[in-house]
């Protein structure tokens, strides 16, 4: 369910960051690689909390740029754990862009991704997830 602002209800974004001109590509929209890095950072937050220690990104299962992001948009990344294995955590990240248009704020779902993180030990080897 979405709120009046168009953002998901009863959820807190793990990251909110403005899309500034330094992140734009030649065409004036925001470089996809910058959005990918924000998504990876966002997904790592619940994964690291769950793993209670270091994690690495193991795989990007899916990544969809559904709508463009433009300079001046405020992006909000929501990240939820959707699966856990012995050492791995799969996180779904949804990204919304908010765009001020006169007196209105337009909210657009722009990106959706699923990433797999693996908990690692001090030698960089997979580590079993701790009990919840
Ligand atoms: C993460 C790493 C330590 C895992 O080592 P590995 O020998 O591949 O370990 P495994 O094959 O046992 O896989 C570990 C877990 O990842 C899962 N996994 C492996 N490949 C996967 C893939 N392509 N997609 C989804 N999950 C995958 C496995 O199912 C396993 O999960 P489980 O323990 O919950 O069942 C190693 O691959 C690595 O160091 N990768 C580089 C990470 C990195 O530098 N990331 C970028 C910067 S953070």
XYZ file of N, CA and C and ligand atoms in Angstrom:
444
model
N 0.848 -1.198 0.000
C 0.000 0.000 0.000
C 0.889 1.255 0.000
N 0.452 2.274 -0.724
C 1.242 3.502 -0.813
C 0.586 4.624 -0.007
N 1.388 5.532 0.502
C 0.869 6.675 1.248
C 0.431 7.756 0.256
N -0.031 8.868 0.804
C -0.440 9.993 -0.052
C 0.735 10.517 -0.869
N 1.929 10.360 -0.348
C 3.097 10.852 -1.081
C 3.515 9.859 -2.160
N 2.861 8.699 -2.175
C 3.196 7.694 -3.176
C 4.271 6.732 -2.737
N 4.795 6.928 -1.533
C 5.823 6.020 -1.014
C 5.159 4.881 -0.235
N 5.826 3.724 -0.105
C 5.225 2.607 0.620
C 4.834 2.990 2.050
N 3.683 2.487 2.469
C 3.159 2.823 3.797
C 3.823 1.963 4.860
N 4.013 2.529 6.018
C 4.557 1.803 7.185
C 5.925 1.199 6.934
N 6.677 1.806 6.051
C 8.030 1.324 5.802
C 8.977 2.514 5.807
N 10.192 2.239 6.213
C 11.188 3.315 6.269
C 12.256 3.021 5.231
N 12.569 3.989 4.371
C 13.644 3.734 3.407
C 14.985 3.603 4.124
N 15.837 2.711 3.618
C 17.161 2.582 4.251
C 18.104 3.664 3.750
N 17.804 4.225 2.581
C 18.623 5.316 2.030
C 17.687 6.317 1.360
N 17.948 7.609 1.572
C 17.303 8.671 0.774
C 18.429 9.590 0.318
N 18.509 9.841 -0.968
C 19.628 10.632 -1.471
C 19.193 11.398 -2.725
N 19.594 12.654 -2.831
C 19.238 13.423 -4.027
C 20.102 13.030 -5.221
N 19.504 13.022 -6.389
C 20.239 12.750 -7.629
C 20.771 14.083 -8.150
N 22.040 14.304 -7.959
C 22.646 15.601 -8.285
C 23.299 15.566 -9.676
N 23.621 16.738 -10.239
C 24.119 16.793 -11.627
C 25.378 15.957 -11.875
N 26.197 15.750 -10.840
C 27.429 14.971 -11.062
C 27.128 13.510 -11.407
N 25.893 13.071 -11.157
C 25.517 11.674 -11.439
C 24.805 11.532 -12.770
N 24.683 12.635 -13.519
C 23.929 12.577 -14.776
C 24.795 12.067 -15.921
N 24.172 11.403 -16.864
C 24.882 11.028 -18.083
C 24.674 12.113 -19.146
N 25.227 11.879 -20.316
C 25.186 12.921 -21.352
C 23.762 13.318 -21.729
N 22.832 12.366 -21.639
C 21.449 12.639 -22.035
C 20.648 13.403 -20.999
N 21.219 13.604 -19.801
C 20.529 14.378 -18.774
C 19.819 13.532 -17.736
N 19.687 12.233 -17.984
C 19.121 11.393 -16.929
C 20.276 10.849 -16.081
N 19.914 10.159 -15.013
C 20.939 9.717 -14.060
C 21.559 8.398 -14.530
N 22.869 8.320 -14.396
C 23.663 7.158 -14.791
C 23.208 5.909 -14.029
N 22.903 4.854 -14.777
C 22.413 3.626 -14.148
C 23.383 3.042 -13.142
N 24.676 3.203 -13.386
C 25.678 2.651 -12.465
C 25.603 3.293 -11.094
N 25.255 4.570 -11.056
C 25.115 5.237 -9.750
C 23.923 4.636 -9.007
N 22.827 4.415 -9.734
C 21.647 3.826 -9.091
C 21.987 2.408 -8.600
N 22.741 1.669 -9.409
C 23.117 0.309 -9.000
C 23.921 0.339 -7.697
N 24.814 1.290 -7.583
C 25.612 1.332 -6.350
C 24.740 1.692 -5.152
N 23.760 2.586 -5.347
C 22.857 2.920 -4.235
C 22.044 1.696 -3.830
N 21.613 0.914 -4.830
C 20.830 -0.294 -4.567
C 21.681 -1.308 -3.797
N 22.927 -1.455 -4.194
C 23.810 -2.410 -3.510
C 24.033 -1.984 -2.055
N 24.263 -0.690 -1.859
C 24.446 -0.185 -0.489
C 23.164 -0.419 0.321
N 22.022 -0.087 -0.291
C 20.739 -0.243 0.419
C 20.509 -1.701 0.805
N 20.738 -2.615 -0.132
C 20.505 -4.030 0.148
C 21.436 -4.570 1.215
N 22.637 -4.018 1.258
C 23.620 -4.523 2.225
C 23.249 -4.176 3.666
N 22.416 -3.162 3.841
C 22.122 -2.714 5.218
C 21.333 -3.770 6.005
N 20.152 -4.234 5.509
C 19.483 -5.300 6.276
C 20.286 -6.598 6.283
N 21.054 -6.851 5.210
C 21.843 -8.094 5.158
C 22.916 -8.100 6.246
N 23.595 -6.977 6.396
C 24.660 -6.911 7.406
C 24.079 -6.993 8.820
N 22.918 -6.349 9.006
C 22.251 -6.424 10.323
C 21.882 -7.869 10.644
N 21.351 -8.568 9.637
C 20.944 -9.962 9.866
C 22.175 -10.846 10.107
N 23.232 -10.603 9.342
C 24.440 -11.435 9.449
C 25.244 -11.091 10.700
N 24.944 -9.943 11.280
C 25.670 -9.461 12.476
C 27.172 -9.509 12.247
N 27.566 -9.072 11.071
C 28.990 -9.068 10.745
C 29.178 -8.865 9.258
N 30.415 -9.036 8.793
C 30.714 -8.711 7.401
C 29.957 -9.578 6.395
N 29.637 -8.943 5.299
C 28.969 -9.612 4.184
C 29.615 -9.124 2.893
N 29.421 -9.871 1.819
C 29.792 -9.379 0.489
C 28.622 -9.630 -0.446
N 28.594 -8.874 -1.509
C 27.575 -9.086 -2.544
C 28.020 -10.275 -3.380
N 27.196 -11.308 -3.443
C 27.562 -12.515 -4.188
C 26.944 -12.499 -5.588
N 25.696 -12.026 -5.692
C 25.012 -12.073 -6.996
C 23.942 -11.000 -7.074
N 23.705 -10.559 -8.291
C 22.542 -9.719 -8.579
C 21.603 -10.619 -9.369
N 20.553 -11.082 -8.707
C 19.625 -12.031 -9.332
C 18.784 -11.355 -10.405
N 18.362 -10.130 -10.119
C 17.584 -9.392 -11.121
C 17.777 -7.910 -10.870
N 17.632 -7.149 -11.943
C 17.792 -5.696 -11.806
C 17.017 -5.045 -12.947
N 16.021 -4.278 -12.595
C 15.200 -3.641 -13.631
C 15.162 -2.132 -13.427
N 15.560 -1.409 -14.463
C 15.369 0.045 -14.467
C 14.017 0.270 -15.133
N 12.993 0.515 -14.322
C 11.638 0.597 -14.887
C 11.344 1.975 -15.480
N 11.877 3.004 -14.843
C 11.660 4.391 -15.305
C 12.948 5.169 -15.078
N 13.182 6.213 -15.883
C 14.404 7.001 -15.681
C 14.350 7.860 -14.417
N 15.547 8.162 -13.917
C 15.698 9.103 -12.801
C 16.355 10.350 -13.377
N 15.901 11.525 -12.931
C 16.435 12.776 -13.468
C 17.116 13.597 -12.379
N 17.988 14.491 -12.835
C 18.660 15.400 -11.897
C 17.589 16.154 -11.099
N 17.788 16.194 -9.790
C 16.839 16.888 -8.914
C 15.885 15.942 -8.210
N 15.744 14.703 -8.721
C 14.881 13.733 -8.043
C 15.481 13.378 -6.684
N 14.604 13.068 -5.749
C 15.051 12.505 -4.465
C 14.761 11.018 -4.537
N 15.786 10.185 -4.394
C 15.504 8.750 -4.461
C 15.468 8.142 -3.061
N 14.529 7.212 -2.908
C 14.350 6.496 -1.643
C 14.445 5.010 -1.931
N 15.339 4.316 -1.219
C 15.540 2.877 -1.430
C 14.967 2.117 -0.241
N 14.090 1.163 -0.545
C 13.497 0.279 0.467
C 14.115 -1.100 0.292
N 14.536 -1.721 1.371
C 15.221 -3.011 1.255
C 14.637 -3.999 2.255
N 14.221 -5.161 1.755
C 13.629 -6.197 2.602
C 14.277 -7.540 2.321
N 14.578 -8.257 3.385
C 15.081 -9.629 3.227
C 13.922 -10.512 2.785
N 14.132 -11.231 1.667
C 13.052 -12.097 1.187
C 13.415 -13.577 1.272
N 14.692 -13.867 1.529
C 15.080 -15.275 1.646
C 16.399 -15.381 2.412
N 16.550 -16.507 3.105
C 17.807 -16.782 3.802
C 18.205 -18.228 3.554
N 19.499 -18.457 3.384
C 20.017 -19.814 3.306
C 20.928 -20.060 4.489
N 21.902 -20.946 4.282
C 22.842 -21.213 5.384
C 23.763 -20.009 5.598
N 24.295 -19.504 4.477
C 25.227 -18.364 4.578
C 24.731 -17.134 3.813
N 23.678 -17.314 3.037
C 23.261 -16.235 2.119
C 21.953 -15.572 2.540
N 21.823 -14.345 2.102
C 20.635 -13.535 2.386
C 20.232 -12.873 1.072
N 18.987 -13.071 0.675
C 18.493 -12.414 -0.542
C 17.650 -11.211 -0.144
N 17.960 -10.075 -0.755
C 17.286 -8.822 -0.405
C 16.629 -8.242 -1.648
N 15.375 -7.823 -1.484
C 14.691 -7.107 -2.567
C 14.801 -5.611 -2.278
N 15.199 -4.873 -3.297
C 15.331 -3.422 -3.144
C 14.393 -2.738 -4.153
N 13.562 -1.859 -3.639
C 12.674 -1.045 -4.481
C 13.112 0.410 -4.364
N 13.220 1.077 -5.494
C 13.657 2.474 -5.495
C 12.543 3.356 -6.053
N 12.257 4.413 -5.326
C 11.268 5.400 -5.760
C 11.973 6.735 -5.979
N 11.518 7.477 -6.984
C 12.023 8.836 -7.208
C 10.886 9.806 -6.922
N 11.215 10.873 -6.211
C 10.228 11.927 -5.970
C 10.689 13.188 -6.680
N 9.762 13.760 -7.404
C 10.052 14.868 -8.312
C 9.075 16.001 -8.001
N 9.603 17.173 -7.695
C 8.716 18.300 -7.396
C 8.276 18.942 -8.703
N 6.945 19.049 -8.869
C 6.367 19.667 -10.074
C 5.399 20.745 -9.614
N 5.885 21.994 -9.581
C 5.046 23.085 -9.075
C 4.697 22.811 -7.634
N 3.373 22.759 -7.360
C 2.936 22.523 -5.980
C 2.844 21.037 -5.661
N 3.076 20.182 -6.646
C 2.893 18.732 -6.440
C 4.224 17.989 -6.370
N 4.159 16.859 -5.687
C 5.313 15.944 -5.677
C 4.880 14.671 -6.390
N 5.585 14.365 -7.462
C 5.291 13.143 -8.206
C 6.206 12.045 -7.671
N 5.643 10.876 -7.419
C 6.445 9.750 -6.915
C 6.374 8.609 -7.913
N 7.540 8.127 -8.317
C 7.596 7.093 -9.356
C 8.460 5.944 -8.867
N 7.940 4.719 -9.049
C 8.760 3.528 -8.762
C 9.712 3.369 -9.951
N 11.015 3.486 -9.711
C 11.956 3.548 -10.829
C 12.806 2.295 -11.022
N 13.078 1.588 -9.936
C 14.004 0.452 -10.038
C 13.602 -0.643 -9.055
N 13.791 -1.879 -9.487
C 13.474 -3.031 -8.648
C 14.604 -4.043 -8.834
N 15.138 -4.563 -7.735
C 16.273 -5.488 -7.859
C 16.247 -6.536 -6.748
N 16.894 -7.668 -7.042
C 17.099 -8.690 -6.012
C 18.584 -9.019 -5.972
N 19.158 -8.945 -4.794
C 20.592 -9.188 -4.648
C 20.832 -10.250 -3.584
N 21.919 -10.996 -3.761
C 22.281 -12.036 -2.789
C 23.586 -11.629 -2.113
N 23.540 -11.599 -0.792
C 24.721 -11.296 0.019
C 25.125 -12.567 0.757
N 26.427 -12.705 0.998
C 26.924 -13.859 1.750
C 27.709 -13.350 2.961
N 27.399 -13.931 4.111
C 28.152 -13.604 5.326
C 29.532 -14.250 5.211
N 30.550 -13.508 5.559
C 31.916 -14.055 5.467
C 32.631 -13.964 6.825
N 33.597 -14.875 6.963
C 34.421 -14.854 8.178
C 35.671 -14.003 7.939
N 36.588 -14.038 8.873
C 37.759 -13.154 8.759
C 38.694 -13.567 7.621
N 38.507 -14.769 7.102
C 39.309 -15.226 5.957
C 38.585 -15.014 4.631
N 37.432 -14.374 4.678
C 36.681 -14.121 3.452
C 35.903 -15.328 2.960
N 35.758 -16.340 3.826
C 35.018 -17.559 3.457
C 33.584 -17.458 3.972
N 32.652 -18.170 3.296
C 31.257 -18.113 3.759
C 31.133 -18.542 5.220
N 30.268 -17.839 5.921
C 30.061 -18.058 7.363
C 28.571 -18.318 7.591
N 28.264 -19.323 8.409
C 26.841 -19.611 8.679
C 26.190 -18.406 9.349
N 24.964 -18.100 8.947
C 24.250 -16.982 9.562
C 24.006 -17.297 11.030
N 24.130 -16.290 11.892
C 23.836 -16.531 13.310
C 22.336 -16.717 13.513
N 21.976 -17.300 14.658
C 20.550 -17.427 14.981
C 19.954 -16.041 15.117
N 18.658 -15.945 14.828
C 17.990 -14.632 14.922
C 17.846 -14.208 16.369
C 31.033 -14.692 -1.449
C 32.081 -15.804 -1.538
C 32.950 -15.763 -0.292
C 31.268 -17.090 -1.557
O 32.153 -18.137 -1.742
P 31.675 -19.414 -2.600
O 32.786 -20.385 -2.573
O 31.124 -18.924 -3.891
O 30.515 -19.982 -1.649
P 29.322 -20.910 -2.054
O 29.375 -21.407 -3.443
O 29.267 -21.933 -0.947
O 28.083 -19.964 -1.931
C 27.768 -19.295 -0.698
C 26.293 -18.980 -0.728
O 25.980 -18.155 -1.845
C 24.951 -18.748 -2.619
N 25.220 -18.472 -4.019
C 26.336 -18.798 -4.697
N 26.220 -18.365 -5.955
C 25.028 -17.765 -6.078
C 24.358 -17.120 -7.153
N 24.908 -17.007 -8.347
N 23.139 -16.624 -6.907
C 22.574 -16.747 -5.709
N 23.173 -17.326 -4.631
C 24.387 -17.839 -4.847
C 25.047 -20.241 -2.333
O 23.818 -20.880 -2.594
C 25.399 -20.215 -0.866
O 24.240 -19.927 -0.106
P 23.772 -20.794 1.190
O 24.993 -21.036 2.040
O 22.809 -19.887 1.889
O 23.166 -22.032 0.668
C 32.959 -15.673 -2.814
O 32.182 -16.057 -3.946
C 33.489 -14.272 -3.016
O 34.378 -13.826 -2.280
N 32.945 -13.549 -4.016
C 33.350 -12.163 -4.274
C 32.465 -11.213 -3.466
C 32.763 -9.775 -3.828
O 33.899 -9.383 -3.923
N 31.679 -9.006 -4.010
C 31.779 -7.653 -4.517
C 32.158 -6.653 -3.543
S 31.320 -6.779 -2.000
